[in-house]
Short mmCIF file of C-alpha atoms and ligand atoms in Angstrom, two decimals:
data_model
loop_
_atom_site.label_atom_id
_atom_site.label_comp_id
_atom_site.label_asym_id
_atom_site.label_seq_id
_atom_site.Cartn_x
_atom_site.Cartn_y
_atom_site.Cartn_z
CA MET A 1 164.38 107.23 147.92
CA LYS A 2 160.73 107.60 148.75
CA ILE A 3 159.85 104.62 150.93
CA LEU A 4 156.39 103.60 152.11
CA VAL A 5 156.35 101.36 155.20
CA LEU A 6 153.09 99.52 155.92
CA GLY A 7 152.24 98.73 159.52
CA SER A 8 151.96 100.29 162.95
CA GLY A 9 154.01 98.17 165.34
CA ALA A 10 157.35 98.45 167.10
CA ARG A 11 158.79 96.34 164.28
CA GLU A 12 157.80 99.02 161.76
CA HIS A 13 159.16 101.74 164.05
CA ALA A 14 162.48 99.86 164.19
CA ILE A 15 162.53 99.52 160.38
CA ILE A 16 161.83 103.25 160.02
CA THR A 17 164.50 104.15 162.60
CA ALA A 18 167.05 102.13 160.61
CA LEU A 19 166.02 103.76 157.31
CA ALA A 20 165.92 107.25 158.84
CA ARG A 21 169.55 107.18 160.00
CA GLU A 22 170.89 106.67 156.46
CA GLU A 23 172.59 109.40 154.45
CA PRO A 24 171.49 110.77 152.07
CA ARG A 25 168.13 111.05 153.77
CA HIS A 26 165.08 109.20 152.50
CA GLU A 27 161.55 110.44 152.34
CA ILE A 28 159.73 107.96 154.58
CA VAL A 29 155.98 107.57 154.78
CA ALA A 30 154.24 105.16 157.16
CA ALA A 31 150.71 103.80 156.87
CA PRO A 32 149.13 103.94 159.33
CA GLY A 33 152.04 104.33 161.82
CA ASN A 34 151.68 105.28 165.48
CA ALA A 35 152.60 108.14 167.83
CA GLY A 36 156.31 107.29 167.86
CA ILE A 37 156.55 106.68 164.11
CA ALA A 38 154.89 110.06 163.53
CA GLU A 39 157.98 111.70 165.05
CA ASP A 40 160.31 110.00 162.55
CA ALA A 41 158.24 109.78 159.37
CA ALA A 42 155.20 111.24 157.65
CA VAL A 43 152.08 109.18 158.35
CA VAL A 44 149.14 108.60 156.04
CA HIS A 45 145.87 107.13 157.19
CA LEU A 46 145.25 104.51 154.56
CA ASP A 47 144.27 100.91 155.19
CA PRO A 48 147.46 98.83 154.77
CA ASN A 49 145.39 95.72 154.01
CA ASN A 50 143.57 97.26 151.06
CA ALA A 51 145.66 96.32 148.02
CA GLY A 52 143.95 98.74 145.65
CA VAL A 53 144.26 101.71 147.99
CA VAL A 54 147.94 101.02 148.73
CA ALA A 55 148.83 100.51 145.04
CA THR A 56 147.02 103.68 143.96
CA TYR A 57 148.76 105.69 146.67
CA ALA A 58 152.20 104.28 145.77
CA LEU A 59 151.68 105.07 142.08
CA GLU A 60 150.31 108.56 142.59
CA GLU A 61 153.00 109.49 145.09
CA ASN A 62 155.87 107.99 143.04
CA VAL A 63 156.97 105.68 145.83
CA ASP A 64 160.30 103.97 145.03
CA LEU A 65 159.96 101.09 147.48
CA VAL A 66 157.17 99.66 149.62
CA VAL A 67 158.16 97.71 152.74
CA ILE A 68 155.42 95.50 154.16
CA GLY A 69 155.79 95.00 157.91
CA PRO A 70 152.95 92.76 159.16
CA GLU A 71 151.54 89.50 157.84
CA ALA A 72 147.98 90.70 157.21
CA PRO A 73 148.74 92.80 154.07
CA LEU A 74 150.90 89.97 152.70
CA VAL A 75 148.13 87.41 153.09
CA ALA A 76 145.70 89.97 151.62
CA GLY A 77 147.79 90.14 148.44
CA VAL A 78 149.05 93.72 148.78
CA ALA A 79 152.51 92.77 147.47
CA ASP A 80 150.94 91.19 144.36
CA ALA A 81 148.97 94.34 143.61
CA LEU A 82 152.11 96.47 143.86
CA ARG A 83 154.30 94.10 141.85
CA THR A 84 151.70 93.91 139.05
CA ARG A 85 151.94 97.68 138.76
CA GLY A 86 155.75 97.60 138.64
CA ILE A 87 156.31 99.10 142.10
CA PRO A 88 159.29 97.56 143.96
CA VAL A 89 157.96 95.87 147.09
CA PHE A 90 159.71 94.08 149.93
CA GLY A 91 157.31 91.32 150.94
CA PRO A 92 156.08 88.10 149.33
CA GLY A 93 152.92 87.70 147.31
CA LYS A 94 149.86 86.05 148.75
CA ARG A 95 150.76 82.54 147.61
CA ALA A 96 154.32 82.58 149.00
CA ALA A 97 153.06 84.24 152.20
CA ALA A 98 151.11 81.04 152.85
CA LEU A 99 154.42 79.83 154.25
CA GLU A 100 153.27 81.76 157.32
CA GLY A 101 149.51 81.83 156.77
CA SER A 102 149.08 78.08 156.39
CA LYS A 103 151.05 75.76 158.63
CA ALA A 104 150.04 72.81 156.42
CA PHE A 105 151.48 74.56 153.33
CA ALA A 106 154.70 75.28 155.25
CA LYS A 107 155.02 71.63 156.26
CA ARG A 108 154.50 70.49 152.67
CA ILE A 109 157.18 72.87 151.36
CA MET A 110 159.60 71.75 154.07
CA GLN A 111 159.00 68.13 153.18
CA ALA A 112 159.51 68.78 149.46
CA ALA A 113 162.67 70.80 150.15
CA GLY A 114 164.11 68.28 152.62
CA VAL A 115 164.17 70.88 155.40
CA PRO A 116 164.52 69.48 158.95
CA THR A 117 161.35 69.94 161.00
CA GLY A 118 159.33 68.00 163.55
CA SER A 119 156.69 65.47 162.54
CA ALA A 120 153.15 66.78 162.32
CA THR A 121 149.71 65.36 161.62
CA ARG A 122 146.88 67.37 160.15
CA ALA A 123 143.59 66.63 161.91
CA ALA A 124 140.07 67.57 160.86
CA SER A 125 138.07 65.89 163.61
CA GLN A 126 138.19 65.20 167.33
CA ALA A 127 138.89 61.54 166.64
CA GLU A 128 141.89 62.36 164.44
CA VAL A 129 143.20 64.79 167.07
CA SER A 130 142.86 62.19 169.79
CA GLU A 131 144.72 59.56 167.78
CA ALA A 132 147.56 61.98 166.93
CA LEU A 133 147.93 63.12 170.55
CA ASP A 134 148.42 59.51 171.59
CA THR A 135 150.88 58.85 168.77
CA TYR A 136 153.19 61.72 169.78
CA GLY A 137 152.59 61.59 173.54
CA ALA A 138 153.18 64.39 176.06
CA PRO A 139 154.09 67.23 176.03
CA TYR A 140 151.34 67.89 173.49
CA VAL A 141 151.65 70.50 170.71
CA VAL A 142 148.47 71.62 168.91
CA LYS A 143 148.34 74.45 166.37
CA ALA A 144 145.59 76.20 164.45
CA ASP A 145 146.28 75.93 160.72
CA GLY A 146 145.96 79.63 159.97
CA LEU A 147 146.97 83.06 161.23
CA ALA A 148 146.08 83.36 164.92
CA ALA A 149 148.31 86.25 166.10
CA GLY A 150 150.48 84.00 168.24
CA LYS A 151 147.48 82.53 170.05
CA GLY A 152 146.90 79.47 167.88
CA VAL A 153 149.51 77.29 169.56
CA ILE A 154 149.35 75.32 172.78
CA VAL A 155 152.23 73.35 174.28
CA THR A 156 151.01 71.47 177.34
CA GLY A 157 151.42 68.35 179.41
CA ASP A 158 147.67 68.38 180.06
CA ARG A 159 145.89 66.20 177.50
CA ASN A 160 142.47 67.73 178.30
CA ALA A 161 143.83 71.22 177.65
CA ALA A 162 145.27 70.05 174.32
CA VAL A 163 141.91 68.55 173.34
CA ALA A 164 140.00 71.69 174.35
CA HIS A 165 142.40 73.88 172.32
CA ALA A 166 141.97 71.60 169.30
CA ASP A 167 138.16 71.63 169.68
CA PHE A 168 138.14 75.42 169.64
CA TYR A 169 140.19 75.69 166.43
CA LEU A 170 138.44 72.75 164.74
CA GLN A 171 135.37 75.00 164.55
CA GLN A 172 137.39 77.22 162.16
CA GLY A 173 139.22 74.55 160.16
CA THR A 174 141.91 71.94 160.53
CA VAL A 175 144.56 71.77 163.26
CA LEU A 176 148.07 70.35 163.36
CA VAL A 177 149.23 68.03 166.10
CA GLU A 178 153.02 68.05 166.30
CA GLU A 179 155.93 66.22 167.80
CA TYR A 180 157.31 68.19 170.78
CA LEU A 181 160.80 69.58 170.18
CA ALA A 182 163.00 70.41 173.16
CA GLY A 183 165.82 72.96 173.04
CA GLN A 184 166.77 76.64 172.80
CA GLU A 185 164.81 78.70 170.29
CA VAL A 186 166.44 80.89 167.65
CA SER A 187 164.88 83.44 165.30
CA LEU A 188 166.99 83.83 162.19
CA PHE A 189 165.96 86.23 159.42
CA PHE A 190 166.92 85.96 155.75
CA LEU A 191 166.53 88.53 153.00
CA SER A 192 165.39 86.88 149.77
CA ASP A 193 164.99 88.22 146.25
CA GLY A 194 163.34 85.00 145.13
CA ASN A 195 166.65 83.27 144.37
CA THR A 196 169.51 84.69 146.41
CA VAL A 197 169.28 84.54 150.20
CA LEU A 198 171.31 86.54 152.75
CA PRO A 199 171.23 86.09 156.54
CA LEU A 200 170.81 88.72 159.24
CA SER A 201 172.03 88.32 162.83
CA PRO A 202 170.29 85.69 165.04
CA ALA A 203 168.03 86.73 167.91
CA GLN A 204 166.07 85.04 170.67
CA ASP A 205 162.47 85.95 171.45
CA TYR A 206 160.63 85.45 174.76
CA LYS A 207 157.15 84.32 173.75
CA LEU A 208 155.52 83.73 177.13
CA LEU A 209 153.98 86.57 179.12
CA LEU A 210 155.63 86.02 182.49
CA ASP A 211 159.11 85.61 183.95
CA GLU A 212 160.65 82.15 183.86
CA ASP A 213 158.56 81.31 180.78
CA ARG A 214 155.25 81.06 182.56
CA GLY A 215 151.81 82.30 181.53
CA PRO A 216 150.13 82.44 178.13
CA ASN A 217 151.77 82.68 174.71
CA THR A 218 152.07 86.23 173.36
CA GLY A 219 153.37 87.92 170.23
CA GLY A 220 156.73 88.28 172.04
CA MET A 221 157.70 90.03 175.28
CA GLY A 222 161.37 90.72 174.67
CA ALA A 223 164.45 89.66 172.73
CA TYR A 224 168.20 89.91 172.53
CA SER A 225 170.81 89.65 169.79
CA PRO A 226 173.33 88.23 168.97
CA LEU A 227 173.28 84.75 170.55
CA PRO A 228 176.72 84.10 172.03
CA TRP A 229 175.93 80.44 172.75
CA LEU A 230 175.32 79.39 169.14
CA PRO A 231 177.70 76.80 167.68
CA ASP A 232 180.22 78.01 165.08
CA GLY A 233 178.88 77.87 161.55
CA PHE A 234 175.25 77.93 162.69
CA VAL A 235 174.12 80.72 160.38
CA GLN A 236 175.80 79.14 157.35
CA GLU A 237 174.21 75.78 158.23
CA VAL A 238 170.70 77.26 158.45
CA LEU A 239 171.31 79.18 155.22
CA SER A 240 172.30 76.09 153.26
CA THR A 241 170.04 73.47 154.84
CA ILE A 242 166.89 75.52 155.49
CA ALA A 243 166.63 78.98 153.92
CA GLU A 244 168.10 78.26 150.48
CA PRO A 245 166.24 74.96 149.89
CA THR A 246 162.97 76.60 150.98
CA VAL A 247 163.39 79.58 148.66
CA ARG A 248 164.44 77.25 145.82
CA GLN A 249 161.38 75.03 146.37
CA LEU A 250 159.06 78.04 146.29
CA ALA A 251 160.74 79.32 143.11
CA ASN A 252 160.33 75.88 141.49
CA GLU A 253 156.62 76.01 142.32
CA GLN A 254 156.27 79.44 140.64
CA THR A 255 155.68 81.13 144.02
CA PRO A 256 158.93 83.12 144.39
CA PHE A 257 159.58 84.36 147.90
CA VAL A 258 160.63 88.02 147.81
CA GLY A 259 160.98 89.56 151.25
CA LEU A 260 161.95 88.36 154.67
CA LEU A 261 162.05 84.67 155.45
CA TYR A 262 161.81 84.33 159.22
CA CYS A 263 163.05 80.94 160.37
CA GLY A 264 161.75 80.03 163.83
CA LEU A 265 164.14 77.30 164.93
CA ILE A 266 164.75 74.95 167.83
CA LEU A 267 168.22 73.61 168.51
CA THR A 268 167.45 70.05 169.55
CA GLU A 269 169.91 67.39 170.64
CA ARG A 270 169.53 65.88 167.18
CA GLY A 271 170.23 69.14 165.36
CA VAL A 272 168.37 72.24 164.25
CA ARG A 273 164.66 71.96 163.42
CA VAL A 274 162.18 74.48 161.96
CA ILE A 275 159.18 75.15 164.21
CA GLU A 276 157.67 77.76 161.98
CA PHE A 277 158.28 80.11 159.10
CA ASN A 278 157.04 83.65 158.98
CA ALA A 279 156.95 85.76 155.86
CA ARG A 280 158.01 89.05 157.50
CA PHE A 281 160.33 90.54 160.10
CA GLY A 282 159.71 89.28 163.65
CA ASP A 283 158.46 91.49 166.42
CA PRO A 284 160.25 92.10 168.85
CA GLU A 285 163.38 90.51 167.30
CA THR A 286 163.64 93.25 164.64
CA GLN A 287 164.09 95.79 167.42
CA VAL A 288 167.40 94.10 168.43
CA VAL A 289 168.61 93.06 164.96
CA LEU A 290 168.27 96.26 162.93
CA PRO A 291 169.97 98.70 165.37
CA ARG A 292 173.17 96.63 165.00
CA LEU A 293 172.99 96.44 161.19
CA THR A 294 175.78 98.53 159.69
CA THR A 295 175.01 97.79 156.02
CA PRO A 296 172.41 100.31 154.80
CA LEU A 297 168.99 98.68 155.12
CA SER A 298 167.39 100.50 152.18
CA GLY A 299 169.91 99.06 149.73
CA LEU A 300 169.29 95.54 150.97
CA LEU A 301 165.51 95.84 150.85
CA LEU A 302 165.53 97.42 147.39
CA ALA A 303 167.94 94.77 146.07
CA ALA A 304 165.65 92.05 147.42
CA ALA A 305 162.60 93.75 145.92
CA THR A 306 164.22 94.07 142.50
CA GLY A 307 165.82 90.64 142.21
CA SER A 308 169.39 91.87 142.59
CA LEU A 309 170.75 90.40 145.82
CA ALA A 310 173.18 88.15 143.91
CA GLY A 311 176.74 89.35 144.44
CA HIS A 312 175.87 91.27 147.61
CA ASP A 313 178.04 90.49 150.65
CA TRP A 314 176.34 89.23 153.79
CA PRO A 315 174.90 92.17 155.75
CA GLU A 316 177.27 93.34 158.50
CA PHE A 317 176.59 94.04 162.16
CA SER A 318 178.30 96.01 164.91
CA ASP A 319 180.11 94.18 167.71
CA ASP A 320 177.86 95.43 170.50
CA VAL A 321 174.70 93.72 171.75
CA ALA A 322 171.05 94.71 171.99
CA VAL A 323 168.25 93.86 174.39
CA THR A 324 164.60 94.79 174.04
CA VAL A 325 161.87 94.62 176.68
CA VAL A 326 158.21 94.95 175.67
CA LEU A 327 155.74 96.95 177.73
CA ALA A 328 152.21 95.51 177.47
CA SER A 329 148.86 96.77 178.68
CA GLU A 330 147.01 95.31 181.66
CA GLY A 331 144.96 92.35 180.47
CA TYR A 332 147.27 91.47 177.54
CA PRO A 333 147.10 89.05 175.76
CA GLU A 334 143.45 88.09 176.42
CA ALA A 335 141.77 91.49 176.76
CA PRO A 336 144.12 94.48 176.92
CA LEU A 337 142.82 97.62 178.63
CA THR A 338 143.44 100.61 176.41
CA GLY A 339 143.19 104.39 176.53
CA ARG A 340 145.56 104.88 179.46
CA VAL A 341 148.16 107.64 179.46
CA ILE A 342 151.88 106.73 179.22
CA THR A 343 154.37 109.06 180.91
CA GLY A 344 158.14 109.16 181.32
CA LEU A 345 159.00 108.43 177.68
CA ASP A 346 161.42 111.36 177.37
CA SER A 347 163.42 110.42 180.46
CA ALA A 348 163.44 106.78 179.33
CA SER A 349 164.88 107.58 175.92
CA ALA A 350 167.46 109.86 177.57
CA VAL A 351 169.10 106.80 179.14
CA GLU A 352 172.39 106.11 177.33
CA GLY A 353 172.08 103.59 174.49
CA VAL A 354 168.27 103.50 174.70
CA THR A 355 165.63 104.09 172.06
CA ILE A 356 161.89 103.52 172.31
CA ALA A 357 160.11 101.69 169.51
CA HIS A 358 156.41 102.51 169.68
CA ALA A 359 153.68 99.98 168.93
CA ALA A 360 150.13 100.58 170.17
CA THR A 361 150.43 104.28 170.94
CA ALA A 362 148.55 107.39 169.86
CA THR A 363 148.39 111.00 170.85
CA THR A 364 144.98 112.38 171.72
CA ALA A 365 143.57 115.83 171.92
CA ALA A 366 141.43 114.58 174.82
CA HIS A 367 144.59 114.32 176.92
CA SER A 368 146.16 117.53 175.55
CA GLY A 369 148.53 115.66 173.23
CA ALA A 370 149.63 113.03 175.75
CA VAL A 371 150.59 109.57 174.50
CA ILE A 372 148.05 106.86 175.28
CA ALA A 373 148.14 103.08 174.93
CA THR A 374 145.81 101.77 172.23
CA GLY A 375 146.44 98.04 172.34
CA GLY A 376 148.24 95.03 173.84
CA ARG A 377 151.93 95.43 173.13
CA VAL A 378 152.45 99.15 173.69
CA LEU A 379 156.14 99.75 173.06
CA SER A 380 159.60 98.18 173.09
CA VAL A 381 162.43 99.65 175.12
CA VAL A 382 165.58 98.93 173.07
CA ALA A 383 169.01 99.17 174.68
CA ARG A 384 172.44 98.64 173.21
CA GLY A 385 175.56 97.98 175.25
CA ALA A 386 179.09 96.65 175.03
CA HIS A 387 177.84 93.44 176.68
CA PHE A 388 174.55 92.00 177.87
CA ALA A 389 174.88 93.12 181.50
CA GLU A 390 175.19 96.71 180.31
CA ALA A 391 172.38 96.50 177.75
CA ARG A 392 170.04 94.88 180.30
CA GLU A 393 170.84 97.46 182.94
CA ARG A 394 170.09 100.25 180.48
CA ALA A 395 166.86 98.66 179.24
CA TYR A 396 165.48 98.17 182.74
CA ALA A 397 166.66 101.60 183.92
CA ALA A 398 164.68 103.11 181.04
CA MET A 399 161.64 100.89 181.64
CA GLY A 400 161.68 102.02 185.27
CA LYS A 401 161.12 105.60 184.12
CA ILE A 402 158.01 104.78 182.08
CA PHE A 403 154.63 104.73 183.78
CA LEU A 404 151.52 103.02 182.39
CA GLU A 405 148.84 102.02 184.89
CA GLY A 406 148.63 98.20 184.94
CA GLY A 407 151.53 97.92 182.48
CA GLN A 408 153.32 94.57 182.42
CA TYR A 409 156.80 93.53 181.34
CA ARG A 410 159.18 90.66 181.94
CA THR A 411 162.18 91.27 184.19
CA ASP A 412 164.30 88.37 182.93
CA ILE A 413 164.93 89.27 179.28
CA ALA A 414 168.50 88.24 178.33
CA ALA A 415 169.22 87.23 181.93
CA ARG A 416 170.43 83.86 180.69
CA VAL A 417 173.26 85.43 178.69
CA VAL A 418 174.62 87.54 181.54
CA SER A 419 177.41 85.48 183.02
P1 AMP B 501 154.60 78.99 166.58
O1 AMP B 501 153.43 79.90 166.50
O2 AMP B 501 154.53 77.80 165.69
O3 AMP B 501 155.91 79.73 166.50
O4 AMP B 501 154.65 78.44 168.08
C1 AMP B 501 154.72 79.32 169.17
C2 AMP B 501 155.67 78.76 170.22
O5 AMP B 501 155.23 77.48 170.67
C3 AMP B 501 157.07 78.51 169.69
O6 AMP B 501 157.86 79.65 169.75
C4 AMP B 501 157.57 77.44 170.63
O7 AMP B 501 158.00 78.01 171.85
C5 AMP B 501 156.34 76.64 170.89
N1 AMP B 501 156.29 75.50 169.97
C6 AMP B 501 155.69 75.45 168.77
N2 AMP B 501 155.84 74.25 168.19
C7 AMP B 501 156.56 73.50 169.05
C8 AMP B 501 157.06 72.16 169.03
N3 AMP B 501 156.80 71.32 168.00
N4 AMP B 501 157.77 71.73 170.09
C9 AMP B 501 158.01 72.56 171.13
N5 AMP B 501 157.58 73.82 171.21
C10 AMP B 501 156.86 74.30 170.20
N1 LIG B 502 158.27 87.31 167.66
C1 LIG B 502 157.49 86.36 166.99
C2 LIG B 502 156.94 86.81 165.72
O1 LIG B 502 157.22 87.89 165.24
O2 LIG B 502 156.19 86.06 165.12
#
């Protein structure tokens, strides 16, 4: 197959790595990719958010399948443009992608589908925010009602901080004030063809910048999979009480969801609750889910894209475990310093069980072909092992060989599952 993957993060590198290990080989093209992706796929420099440009390229180059990695092209309607032209695409259209792009839309769908989630109040003014904060009490949860790259949410015991956060996002639109949910978080991905839904293996993401869950919210600083502490039947329960009703509701509203339904869940004392939906693979969770997938990924993505998941078995996974640790630039998430050289990548990937998924990396002539950091989350070190102690040891051994001035990473990823 000729497969075009849109995006340039470690998630897209992990998707490409999974596609590239299949036999017979695929022809894989990434747009725009990064320095690591360029070693595993052809890269083309087209704007992944420009629907017309992507559709024209896919038609002219006879692409068999387009896989959309990030949320921006989905919200920009790139999947719609491809689908209209008859090109198989893994990723929902603009209207279904609002499940991620609009928290208010997601809450409405959940309500209509009877999906368990926390209570939330939409507020358009400071007075409404203030009233809702007092209704729910501390800890306070305030969210921007649009895409905010992981920065739109505050969870705080400090009422003034919650008010200030709400004031900032009220300048751009409405905000949601939510009931605080306490418990372990789970990211569970589902492949959907618009009707049939199949689960992947659960993962846990570490969203805060610093060890022991301190510091600001980020896009995700590490992850591990599977989750040995989940109750039996958890995946089946989420499939039948959350993923299937959501996909059915969207289908009933003529906004079929074709692509990856990312369920961000909290396991509360009163049962599982949805905190958010995303309309695409999670980053960094994908880096620990896909390496363990033993069912060929291309077949699953194409079946989802062409409405033929019915009758497929659940995707299968190997028995080992995976841990990923994200390396971020100095200043991330507020103001990452970029342009610095990264060294030690070859010795890091030589560590047994380790691969490097590149994110914000590029090679530059100015540094005679060296790899430099071009953004906040620079790369993910991914390690597999027979158990979590082994995978962690490998991940941190590899991270120890990489040098990036001012680079930051958490040292406690998956520590809680090492007994
Ligand atoms: P979101 O962007 O909605 O995924 O929120 C980012 C993070 O904020 C989540 O991963 C949770 O850790 C936290 N969070 C969001 N909503 C809630 C909530 N209602 N209760 C507790 N924590 C939350
Ligand atoms: N890891 C969180 C996300 O992908 O949204």
